[in-house]
Amino acid sequence: MPELPEVETIRSGLEPIVGVEIRDCRVRRRDVVRDQWLDNSVHRRGPIEPGSLLVGASVVRLERKGKQLALIGSNGRVIVIQLGMSGQVGLTSATKIPNAKHVHIVWILRNGQRMFFRDTRRFGGIVLYRTLKAHEHAWSRLGPDALNISTKDLQRALSRTQRAIKVALLDQHLLAGVGNIYADESLFDAGINPFCISDALEHKQVVRLAGSIRKILARAIKARGSTLRDYRDTDAQPGSAQLEHMVYARAGQPCLVCGTTLRSTRMAQRITCWCPRCQPACTEQESE
DNA sequence: CGACCCCTGCGC
DNA sequence: GCGCAGGGGTCG
């Protein structure tokens, strides 16, 4: 579910926990936790050191890269939260967490607040790093963050692949943060056909696409993310960016700019929507 | 690189 | 009952 705008909304919603001591943590489902030891081995079962969950410590900093969220601990440990398709992070002052089904992890803070991780489908989870360095190393494998992507960095990323631009935008190793919704929305905004070959885009198109990605993501953050079904912010409130979607999930409906019927197809196992008129094929490579 | 899997719930 | 859903890891 959550792409960069949703994760950024959650990151800002968690600011109140910075500096607050974490008194306890309860892991209800061990298998959503990946525990990386000092020897780099990763464990999905077995006991977890409370300190790795930041128990007895506090969060000194919240960081986001792409769709991932890192809680930097005062004890040198790092928790990275990956939301997958249905993951949520909530903050509540209630002792009893509302809608507790699928809540897999609960942190209890010294001020009485509770932070929790809920994930119906369990595609998401948390990763525990013993050192800041191990965490940074993992993040170094992600492409540059999409929110403030420069033309130059986008150009560099896209020149590394001959796959269709839509598929490339979804590859977090090339560019971090864009998912299925905002890939389609950015391509529409830039007037680029999803089948265009990444490393064959004209410079002008790359300039335009970088601008569209920044604009679409920033606008979605202002709207506090897109809620199609599961996404909620840390206060359990839905976002409203879905009201601004021009193409995503609108196949068969008229383009809001030119009225042409929007088309859709599957690319990289994901539905892709575009306007055949506003996003003309780059050459003759458009399939179907 | 693409194919396939992980999992639950919802709408048709 | 089936197909589909914002993601991503692993396999061949």
PDB file of N, CA, C and O in Angstrom, chain A residues 206-276:
ATOM      1  N   VAL A 206      13.225  13.430 -19.506  1.00  0.00           N
ATOM      2  CA  VAL A 206      13.744  13.147 -18.164  1.00  0.00           C
ATOM      3  C   VAL A 206      13.571  14.364 -17.263  1.00  0.00           C
ATOM      4  O   VAL A 206      13.188  14.261 -16.098  1.00  0.00           O
ATOM      5  N   VAL A 207      13.833  15.544 -17.822  1.00  0.00           N
ATOM      6  CA  VAL A 207      13.638  16.789 -17.071  1.00  0.00           C
ATOM      7  C   VAL A 207      12.188  16.877 -16.599  1.00  0.00           C
ATOM      8  O   VAL A 207      11.896  17.150 -15.433  1.00  0.00           O
ATOM      9  N   ARG A 208      11.310  16.608 -17.526  1.00  0.00           N
ATOM     10  CA  ARG A 208       9.877  16.717 -17.233  1.00  0.00           C
ATOM     11  C   ARG A 208       9.451  15.670 -16.199  1.00  0.00           C
ATOM     12  O   ARG A 208       8.676  15.968 -15.271  1.00  0.00           O
ATOM     13  N   LEU A 209       9.960  14.453 -16.371  1.00  0.00           N
ATOM     14  CA  LEU A 209       9.575  13.372 -15.452  1.00  0.00           C
ATOM     15  C   LEU A 209      10.061  13.647 -14.034  1.00  0.00           C
ATOM     16  O   LEU A 209       9.325  13.439 -13.058  1.00  0.00           O
ATOM     17  N   ALA A 210      11.294  14.129 -13.918  1.00  0.00           N
ATOM     18  CA  ALA A 210      11.817  14.437 -12.580  1.00  0.00           C
ATOM     19  C   ALA A 210      10.921  15.480 -11.911  1.00  0.00           C
ATOM     20  O   ALA A 210      10.567  15.359 -10.732  1.00  0.00           O
ATOM     21  N   GLY A 211      10.536  16.494 -12.682  1.00  0.00           N
ATOM     22  CA  GLY A 211       9.651  17.530 -12.146  1.00  0.00           C
ATOM     23  C   GLY A 211       8.305  16.967 -11.751  1.00  0.00           C
ATOM     24  O   GLY A 211       7.742  17.322 -10.702  1.00  0.00           O
ATOM     25  N   SER A 212       7.777  16.076 -12.557  1.00  0.00           N
ATOM     26  CA  SER A 212       6.470  15.476 -12.261  1.00  0.00           C
ATOM     27  C   SER A 212       6.518  14.610 -11.006  1.00  0.00           C
ATOM     28  O   SER A 212       5.605  14.653 -10.178  1.00  0.00           O
ATOM     29  N   ILE A 213       7.589  13.835 -10.871  1.00  0.00           N
ATOM     30  CA  ILE A 213       7.718  12.977  -9.690  1.00  0.00           C
ATOM     31  C   ILE A 213       7.743  13.840  -8.436  1.00  0.00           C
ATOM     32  O   ILE A 213       7.015  13.586  -7.473  1.00  0.00           O
ATOM     33  N   ARG A 214       8.557  14.892  -8.452  1.00  0.00           N
ATOM     34  CA  ARG A 214       8.640  15.770  -7.275  1.00  0.00           C
ATOM     35  C   ARG A 214       7.292  16.408  -6.975  1.00  0.00           C
ATOM     36  O   ARG A 214       6.843  16.459  -5.831  1.00  0.00           O
ATOM     37  N   LYS A 215       6.638  16.868  -8.012  1.00  0.00           N
ATOM     38  CA  LYS A 215       5.360  17.567  -7.835  1.00  0.00           C
ATOM     39  C   LYS A 215       4.262  16.631  -7.322  1.00  0.00           C
ATOM     40  O   LYS A 215       3.553  16.957  -6.354  1.00  0.00           O
ATOM     41  N   ILE A 216       4.156  15.461  -7.949  1.00  0.00           N
ATOM     42  CA  ILE A 216       3.099  14.508  -7.578  1.00  0.00           C
ATOM     43  C   ILE A 216       3.295  14.015  -6.140  1.00  0.00           C
ATOM     44  O   ILE A 216       2.339  13.917  -5.364  1.00  0.00           O
ATOM     45  N   LEU A 217       4.546  13.729  -5.785  1.00  0.00           N
ATOM     46  CA  LEU A 217       4.814  13.226  -4.431  1.00  0.00           C
ATOM     47  C   LEU A 217       4.555  14.314  -3.390  1.00  0.00           C
ATOM     48  O   LEU A 217       3.941  14.069  -2.350  1.00  0.00           O
ATOM     49  N   ALA A 218       5.020  15.528  -3.684  1.00  0.00           N
ATOM     50  CA  ALA A 218       4.837  16.624  -2.722  1.00  0.00           C
ATOM     51  C   ALA A 218       3.350  16.922  -2.523  1.00  0.00           C
ATOM     52  O   ALA A 218       2.887  17.152  -1.401  1.00  0.00           O
ATOM     53  N   ARG A 219       2.612  16.890  -3.603  1.00  0.00           N
ATOM     54  CA  ARG A 219       1.179  17.160  -3.515  1.00  0.00           C
ATOM     55  C   ARG A 219       0.475  16.056  -2.699  1.00  0.00           C
ATOM     56  O   ARG A 219      -0.424  16.336  -1.901  1.00  0.00           O
ATOM     57  N   ALA A 220       0.913  14.815  -2.901  1.00  0.00           N
ATOM     58  CA  ALA A 220       0.295  13.698  -2.163  1.00  0.00           C
ATOM     59  C   ALA A 220       0.621  13.778  -0.668  1.00  0.00           C
ATOM     60  O   ALA A 220      -0.197  13.411   0.178  1.00  0.00           O
ATOM     61  N   ILE A 221       1.814  14.281  -0.348  1.00  0.00           N
ATOM     62  CA  ILE A 221       2.155  14.448   1.069  1.00  0.00           C
ATOM     63  C   ILE A 221       1.249  15.508   1.694  1.00  0.00           C
ATOM     64  O   ILE A 221       0.759  15.353   2.810  1.00  0.00           O
ATOM     65  N   LYS A 222       1.009  16.574   0.958  1.00  0.00           N
ATOM     66  CA  LYS A 222       0.100  17.626   1.442  1.00  0.00           C
ATOM     67  C   LYS A 222      -1.280  17.055   1.744  1.00  0.00           C
ATOM     68  O   LYS A 222      -1.946  17.476   2.690  1.00  0.00           O
ATOM     69  N   ALA A 223      -1.699  16.103   0.917  1.00  0.00           N
ATOM     70  CA  ALA A 223      -3.020  15.476   1.103  1.00  0.00           C
ATOM     71  C   ALA A 223      -2.951  14.318   2.090  1.00  0.00           C
ATOM     72  O   ALA A 223      -3.923  13.580   2.259  1.00  0.00           O
ATOM     73  N   ARG A 224      -1.780  14.130   2.717  1.00  0.00           N
ATOM     74  CA  ARG A 224      -1.562  13.080   3.719  1.00  0.00           C
ATOM     75  C   ARG A 224      -1.734  11.673   3.155  1.00  0.00           C
ATOM     76  O   ARG A 224      -2.191  10.765   3.850  1.00  0.00           O
ATOM     77  N   GLY A 225      -1.351  11.509   1.886  1.00  0.00           N
ATOM     78  CA  GLY A 225      -1.308  10.174   1.299  1.00  0.00           C
ATOM     79  C   GLY A 225      -2.610   9.741   0.648  1.00  0.00           C
ATOM     80  O   GLY A 225      -3.631  10.412   0.770  1.00  0.00           O
ATOM     81  N   SER A 226      -2.530   8.631  -0.074  1.00  0.00           N
ATOM     82  CA  SER A 226      -3.700   8.067  -0.754  1.00  0.00           C
ATOM     83  C   SER A 226      -4.258   6.921   0.072  1.00  0.00           C
ATOM     84  O   SER A 226      -3.542   5.987   0.398  1.00  0.00           O
ATOM     85  N   THR A 227      -5.535   6.986   0.386  1.00  0.00           N
ATOM     86  CA  THR A 227      -6.175   5.854   1.063  1.00  0.00           C
ATOM     87  C   THR A 227      -7.112   5.169   0.083  1.00  0.00           C
ATOM     88  O   THR A 227      -8.148   5.707  -0.287  1.00  0.00           O
ATOM     89  N   LEU A 228      -6.700   3.996  -0.380  1.00  0.00           N
ATOM     90  CA  LEU A 228      -7.565   3.212  -1.259  1.00  0.00           C
ATOM     91  C   LEU A 228      -8.363   2.236  -0.417  1.00  0.00           C
ATOM     92  O   LEU A 228      -9.535   2.020  -0.631  1.00  0.00           O
ATOM     93  N   ARG A 229      -7.704   1.667   0.548  1.00  0.00           N
ATOM     94  CA  ARG A 229      -8.359   0.721   1.432  1.00  0.00           C
ATOM     95  C   ARG A 229      -7.772   0.769   2.840  1.00  0.00           C
ATOM     96  O   ARG A 229      -8.403   1.216   3.774  1.00  0.00           O
ATOM     97  N   ASP A 230      -6.513   0.359   2.961  1.00  0.00           N
ATOM     98  CA  ASP A 230      -5.942   0.123   4.285  1.00  0.00           C
ATOM     99  C   ASP A 230      -5.220   1.314   4.891  1.00  0.00           C
ATOM    100  O   ASP A 230      -5.144   1.432   6.100  1.00  0.00           O
ATOM    101  N   TYR A 231      -4.660   2.162   4.051  1.00  0.00           N
ATOM    102  CA  TYR A 231      -3.745   3.158   4.594  1.00  0.00           C
ATOM    103  C   TYR A 231      -4.409   4.109   5.589  1.00  0.00           C
ATOM    104  O   TYR A 231      -5.458   4.693   5.329  1.00  0.00           O
ATOM    105  N   ARG A 232      -3.746   4.269   6.738  1.00  0.00           N
ATOM    106  CA  ARG A 232      -4.154   5.252   7.740  1.00  0.00           C
ATOM    107  C   ARG A 232      -2.892   5.898   8.279  1.00  0.00           C
ATOM    108  O   ARG A 232      -1.829   5.280   8.292  1.00  0.00           O
ATOM    109  N   ASP A 233      -2.999   7.152   8.737  1.00  0.00           N
ATOM    110  CA  ASP A 233      -1.837   7.776   9.359  1.00  0.00           C
ATOM    111  C   ASP A 233      -1.705   7.304  10.806  1.00  0.00           C
ATOM    112  O   ASP A 233      -2.458   6.427  11.247  1.00  0.00           O
ATOM    113  N   THR A 234      -0.769   7.892  11.546  1.00  0.00           N
ATOM    114  CA  THR A 234      -0.527   7.396  12.907  1.00  0.00           C
ATOM    115  C   THR A 234      -1.710   7.670  13.842  1.00  0.00           C
ATOM    116  O   THR A 234      -1.814   7.076  14.903  1.00  0.00           O
ATOM    117  N   ASP A 235      -2.596   8.573  13.421  1.00  0.00           N
ATOM    118  CA  ASP A 235      -3.814   8.837  14.203  1.00  0.00           C
ATOM    119  C   ASP A 235      -5.030   8.122  13.629  1.00  0.00           C
ATOM    120  O   ASP A 235      -6.165   8.508  13.899  1.00  0.00           O
ATOM    121  N   ALA A 236      -4.767   7.123  12.781  1.00  0.00           N
ATOM    122  CA  ALA A 236      -5.832   6.303  12.191  1.00  0.00           C
ATOM    123  C   ALA A 236      -6.711   7.063  11.198  1.00  0.00           C
ATOM    124  O   ALA A 236      -7.793   6.606  10.845  1.00  0.00           O
ATOM    125  N   GLN A 237      -6.214   8.203  10.729  1.00  0.00           N
ATOM    126  CA  GLN A 237      -6.996   8.981   9.767  1.00  0.00           C
ATOM    127  C   GLN A 237      -6.574   8.640   8.335  1.00  0.00           C
ATOM    128  O   GLN A 237      -5.391   8.474   8.060  1.00  0.00           O
ATOM    129  N   PRO A 238      -7.541   8.553   7.422  1.00  0.00           N
ATOM    130  CA  PRO A 238      -7.196   8.299   6.018  1.00  0.00           C
ATOM    131  C   PRO A 238      -6.639   9.552   5.360  1.00  0.00           C
ATOM    132  O   PRO A 238      -6.858  10.668   5.834  1.00  0.00           O
ATOM    133  N   GLY A 239      -5.915   9.373   4.255  1.00  0.00           N
ATOM    134  CA  GLY A 239      -5.452  10.501   3.462  1.00  0.00           C
ATOM    135  C   GLY A 239      -6.485  10.837   2.398  1.00  0.00           C
ATOM    136  O   GLY A 239      -7.528  10.187   2.310  1.00  0.00           O
ATOM    137  N   SER A 240      -6.187  11.856   1.581  1.00  0.00           N
ATOM    138  CA  SER A 240      -7.155  12.240   0.542  1.00  0.00           C
ATOM    139  C   SER A 240      -6.512  12.394  -0.835  1.00  0.00           C
ATOM    140  O   SER A 240      -7.142  12.884  -1.761  1.00  0.00           O
ATOM    141  N   ALA A 241      -5.271  11.955  -0.983  1.00  0.00           N
ATOM    142  CA  ALA A 241      -4.585  12.125  -2.267  1.00  0.00           C
ATOM    143  C   ALA A 241      -5.239  11.312  -3.383  1.00  0.00           C
ATOM    144  O   ALA A 241      -5.067  11.622  -4.557  1.00  0.00           O
ATOM    145  N   GLN A 242      -5.994  10.281  -3.010  1.00  0.00           N
ATOM    146  CA  GLN A 242      -6.678   9.483  -4.047  1.00  0.00           C
ATOM    147  C   GLN A 242      -7.667  10.332  -4.845  1.00  0.00           C
ATOM    148  O   GLN A 242      -7.979  10.015  -5.989  1.00  0.00           O
ATOM    149  N   LEU A 243      -8.137  11.419  -4.251  1.00  0.00           N
ATOM    150  CA  LEU A 243      -9.091  12.290  -4.959  1.00  0.00           C
ATOM    151  C   LEU A 243      -8.423  13.040  -6.104  1.00  0.00           C
ATOM    152  O   LEU A 243      -9.088  13.568  -6.985  1.00  0.00           O
ATOM    153  N   GLU A 244      -7.089  13.077  -6.083  1.00  0.00           N
ATOM    154  CA  GLU A 244      -6.341  13.802  -7.121  1.00  0.00           C
ATOM    155  C   GLU A 244      -5.822  12.887  -8.217  1.00  0.00           C
ATOM    156  O   GLU A 244      -5.165  13.349  -9.148  1.00  0.00           O
ATOM    157  N   HIS A 245      -6.064  11.588  -8.098  1.00  0.00           N
ATOM    158  CA  HIS A 245      -5.528  10.668  -9.111  1.00  0.00           C
ATOM    159  C   HIS A 245      -6.157  10.939 -10.475  1.00  0.00           C
ATOM    160  O   HIS A 245      -7.369  11.076 -10.599  1.00  0.00           O
ATOM    161  N   MET A 246      -5.289  11.002 -11.473  1.00  0.00           N
ATOM    162  CA  MET A 246      -5.749  11.267 -12.840  1.00  0.00           C
ATOM    163  C   MET A 246      -5.930   9.981 -13.642  1.00  0.00           C
ATOM    164  O   MET A 246      -6.777   9.922 -14.539  1.00  0.00           O
ATOM    165  N   VAL A 247      -5.110   8.971 -13.365  1.00  0.00           N
ATOM    166  CA  VAL A 247      -5.176   7.735 -14.154  1.00  0.00           C
ATOM    167  C   VAL A 247      -5.284   6.474 -13.311  1.00  0.00           C
ATOM    168  O   VAL A 247      -5.917   5.500 -13.731  1.00  0.00           O
ATOM    169  N   TYR A 248      -4.648   6.466 -12.137  1.00  0.00           N
ATOM    170  CA  TYR A 248      -4.598   5.227 -11.364  1.00  0.00           C
ATOM    171  C   TYR A 248      -6.014   4.703 -11.080  1.00  0.00           C
ATOM    172  O   TYR A 248      -6.872   5.446 -10.595  1.00  0.00           O
ATOM    173  N   ALA A 249      -6.231   3.443 -11.403  1.00  0.00           N
ATOM    174  CA  ALA A 249      -7.511   2.768 -11.163  1.00  0.00           C
ATOM    175  C   ALA A 249      -8.662   3.394 -11.949  1.00  0.00           C
ATOM    176  O   ALA A 249      -9.815   3.247 -11.585  1.00  0.00           O
ATOM    177  N   ARG A 250      -8.337   4.100 -13.066  1.00  0.00           N
ATOM    178  CA  ARG A 250      -9.396   4.732 -13.843  1.00  0.00           C
ATOM    179  C   ARG A 250      -9.500   4.155 -15.257  1.00  0.00           C
ATOM    180  O   ARG A 250     -10.090   4.785 -16.152  1.00  0.00           O
ATOM    181  N   ALA A 251      -8.948   2.963 -15.467  1.00  0.00           N
ATOM    182  CA  ALA A 251      -8.990   2.357 -16.801  1.00  0.00           C
ATOM    183  C   ALA A 251     -10.437   2.273 -17.295  1.00  0.00           C
ATOM    184  O   ALA A 251     -11.346   1.952 -16.536  1.00  0.00           O
ATOM    185  N   GLY A 252     -10.621   2.592 -18.584  1.00  0.00           N
ATOM    186  CA  GLY A 252     -11.959   2.537 -19.166  1.00  0.00           C
ATOM    187  C   GLY A 252     -12.737   3.828 -19.002  1.00  0.00           C
ATOM    188  O   GLY A 252     -13.734   4.057 -19.684  1.00  0.00           O
ATOM    189  N   GLN A 253     -12.265   4.687 -18.109  1.00  0.00           N
ATOM    190  CA  GLN A 253     -12.936   5.977 -17.914  1.00  0.00           C
ATOM    191  C   GLN A 253     -12.256   7.035 -18.790  1.00  0.00           C
ATOM    192  O   GLN A 253     -11.134   6.852 -19.242  1.00  0.00           O
ATOM    193  N   PRO A 254     -12.946   8.143 -19.022  1.00  0.00           N
ATOM    194  CA  PRO A 254     -12.352   9.186 -19.866  1.00  0.00           C
ATOM    195  C   PRO A 254     -11.201   9.903 -19.173  1.00  0.00           C
ATOM    196  O   PRO A 254     -11.256  10.156 -17.972  1.00  0.00           O
ATOM    197  N   CYS A 255     -10.171  10.216 -19.945  1.00  0.00           N
ATOM    198  CA  CYS A 255      -9.060  11.023 -19.442  1.00  0.00           C
ATOM    199  C   CYS A 255      -9.602  12.373 -18.984  1.00  0.00           C
ATOM    200  O   CYS A 255     -10.396  13.005 -19.680  1.00  0.00           O
ATOM    201  N   LEU A 256      -9.166  12.803 -17.822  1.00  0.00           N
ATOM    202  CA  LEU A 256      -9.685  14.050 -17.250  1.00  0.00           C
ATOM    203  C   LEU A 256      -9.150  15.280 -17.983  1.00  0.00           C
ATOM    204  O   LEU A 256      -9.634  16.387 -17.785  1.00  0.00           O
ATOM    205  N   VAL A 257      -8.152  15.066 -18.850  1.00  0.00           N
ATOM    206  CA  VAL A 257      -7.611  16.181 -19.620  1.00  0.00           C
ATOM    207  C   VAL A 257      -8.209  16.221 -21.030  1.00  0.00           C
ATOM    208  O   VAL A 257      -8.678  17.260 -21.489  1.00  0.00           O
ATOM    209  N   CYS A 258      -8.223  15.054 -21.720  1.00  0.00           N
ATOM    210  CA  CYS A 258      -8.623  15.071 -23.132  1.00  0.00           C
ATOM    211  C   CYS A 258      -9.848  14.223 -23.440  1.00  0.00           C
ATOM    212  O   CYS A 258     -10.347  14.250 -24.563  1.00  0.00           O
ATOM    213  N   GLY A 259     -10.320  13.462 -22.485  1.00  0.00           N
ATOM    214  CA  GLY A 259     -11.540  12.680 -22.699  1.00  0.00           C
ATOM    215  C   GLY A 259     -11.338  11.323 -23.352  1.00  0.00           C
ATOM    216  O   GLY A 259     -12.269  10.520 -23.425  1.00  0.00           O
ATOM    217  N   THR A 260     -10.115  11.050 -23.821  1.00  0.00           N
ATOM    218  CA  THR A 260      -9.835   9.746 -24.417  1.00  0.00           C
ATOM    219  C   THR A 260      -9.987   8.648 -23.361  1.00  0.00           C
ATOM    220  O   THR A 260      -9.673   8.859 -22.193  1.00  0.00           O
ATOM    221  N   THR A 261     -10.494   7.496 -23.778  1.00  0.00           N
ATOM    222  CA  THR A 261     -10.666   6.394 -22.834  1.00  0.00           C
ATOM    223  C   THR A 261      -9.309   5.892 -22.347  1.00  0.00           C
ATOM    224  O   THR A 261      -8.440   5.569 -23.153  1.00  0.00           O
ATOM    225  N   LEU A 262      -9.138   5.850 -21.041  1.00  0.00           N
ATOM    226  CA  LEU A 262      -7.865   5.406 -20.467  1.00  0.00           C
ATOM    227  C   LEU A 262      -7.713   3.913 -20.644  1.00  0.00           C
ATOM    228  O   LEU A 262      -8.684   3.165 -20.560  1.00  0.00           O
ATOM    229  N   ARG A 263      -6.478   3.504 -20.895  1.00  0.00           N
ATOM    230  CA  ARG A 263      -6.204   2.086 -21.096  1.00  0.00           C
ATOM    231  C   ARG A 263      -5.461   1.523 -19.904  1.00  0.00           C
ATOM    232  O   ARG A 263      -4.915   2.250 -19.087  1.00  0.00           O
ATOM    233  N   SER A 264      -5.424   0.187 -19.836  1.00  0.00           N
ATOM    234  CA  SER A 264      -4.635  -0.444 -18.782  1.00  0.00           C
ATOM    235  C   SER A 264      -4.074  -1.753 -19.282  1.00  0.00           C
ATOM    236  O   SER A 264      -4.608  -2.366 -20.207  1.00  0.00           O
ATOM    237  N   THR A 265      -2.978  -2.132 -18.675  1.00  0.00           N
ATOM    238  CA  THR A 265      -2.369  -3.418 -18.984  1.00  0.00           C
ATOM    239  C   THR A 265      -1.558  -3.824 -17.759  1.00  0.00           C
ATOM    240  O   THR A 265      -1.428  -3.062 -16.806  1.00  0.00           O
ATOM    241  N   ARG A 266      -1.006  -5.017 -17.796  1.00  0.00           N
ATOM    242  CA  ARG A 266      -0.162  -5.463 -16.698  1.00  0.00           C
ATOM    243  C   ARG A 266       1.297  -5.344 -17.084  1.00  0.00           C
ATOM    244  O   ARG A 266       1.698  -5.807 -18.153  1.00  0.00           O
ATOM    245  N   MET A 267       2.063  -4.702 -16.220  1.00  0.00           N
ATOM    246  CA  MET A 267       3.502  -4.605 -16.435  1.00  0.00           C
ATOM    247  C   MET A 267       4.165  -4.993 -15.118  1.00  0.00           C
ATOM    248  O   MET A 267       3.813  -4.436 -14.079  1.00  0.00           O
ATOM    249  N   ALA A 268       5.098  -5.919 -15.187  1.00  0.00           N
ATOM    250  CA  ALA A 268       5.783  -6.385 -13.975  1.00  0.00           C
ATOM    251  C   ALA A 268       4.762  -6.793 -12.903  1.00  0.00           C
ATOM    252  O   ALA A 268       4.869  -6.425 -11.740  1.00  0.00           O
ATOM    253  N   GLN A 269       3.765  -7.544 -13.319  1.00  0.00           N
ATOM    254  CA  GLN A 269       2.741  -8.082 -12.406  1.00  0.00           C
ATOM    255  C   GLN A 269       1.879  -7.010 -11.750  1.00  0.00           C
ATOM    256  O   GLN A 269       1.214  -7.263 -10.774  1.00  0.00           O
ATOM    257  N   ARG A 270       1.935  -5.782 -12.295  1.00  0.00           N
ATOM    258  CA  ARG A 270       1.120  -4.729 -11.678  1.00  0.00           C
ATOM    259  C   ARG A 270       0.314  -4.017 -12.758  1.00  0.00           C
ATOM    260  O   ARG A 270       0.772  -3.835 -13.880  1.00  0.00           O
ATOM    261  N   ILE A 271      -0.861  -3.610 -12.367  1.00  0.00           N
ATOM    262  CA  ILE A 271      -1.732  -2.914 -13.300  1.00  0.00           C
ATOM    263  C   ILE A 271      -1.146  -1.540 -13.615  1.00  0.00           C
ATOM    264  O   ILE A 271      -0.622  -0.852 -12.740  1.00  0.00           O
ATOM    265  N   THR A 272      -1.199  -1.176 -14.873  1.00  0.00           N
ATOM    266  CA  THR A 272      -0.678   0.116 -15.324  1.00  0.00           C
ATOM    267  C   THR A 272      -1.757   0.831 -16.108  1.00  0.00           C
ATOM    268  O   THR A 272      -2.353   0.250 -17.012  1.00  0.00           O
ATOM    269  N   CYS A 273      -2.052   2.081 -15.757  1.00  0.00           N
ATOM    270  CA  CYS A 273      -3.089   2.853 -16.453  1.00  0.00           C
ATOM    271  C   CYS A 273      -2.458   4.061 -17.133  1.00  0.00           C
ATOM    272  O   CYS A 273      -1.586   4.705 -16.554  1.00  0.00           O
ATOM    273  N   TRP A 274      -2.911   4.351 -18.346  1.00  0.00           N
ATOM    274  CA  TRP A 274      -2.377   5.525 -19.041  1.00  0.00           C
ATOM    275  C   TRP A 274      -3.367   6.038 -20.083  1.00  0.00           C
ATOM    276  O   TRP A 274      -4.304   5.334 -20.460  1.00  0.00           O
ATOM    277  N   CYS A 275      -3.120   7.270 -20.511  1.00  0.00           N
ATOM    278  CA  CYS A 275      -3.943   7.873 -21.558  1.00  0.00           C
ATOM    279  C   CYS A 275      -3.184   7.770 -22.879  1.00  0.00           C
ATOM    280  O   CYS A 275      -2.102   8.349 -23.019  1.00  0.00           O
ATOM    281  N   PRO A 276      -3.741   7.064 -23.849  1.00  0.00           N
ATOM    282  CA  PRO A 276      -3.020   6.867 -25.112  1.00  0.00           C
ATOM    283  C   PRO A 276      -2.803   8.168 -25.878  1.00  0.00           C
ATOM    284  O   PRO A 276      -1.913   8.242 -26.728  1.00  0.00           O
TER     285      PRO A 276
END
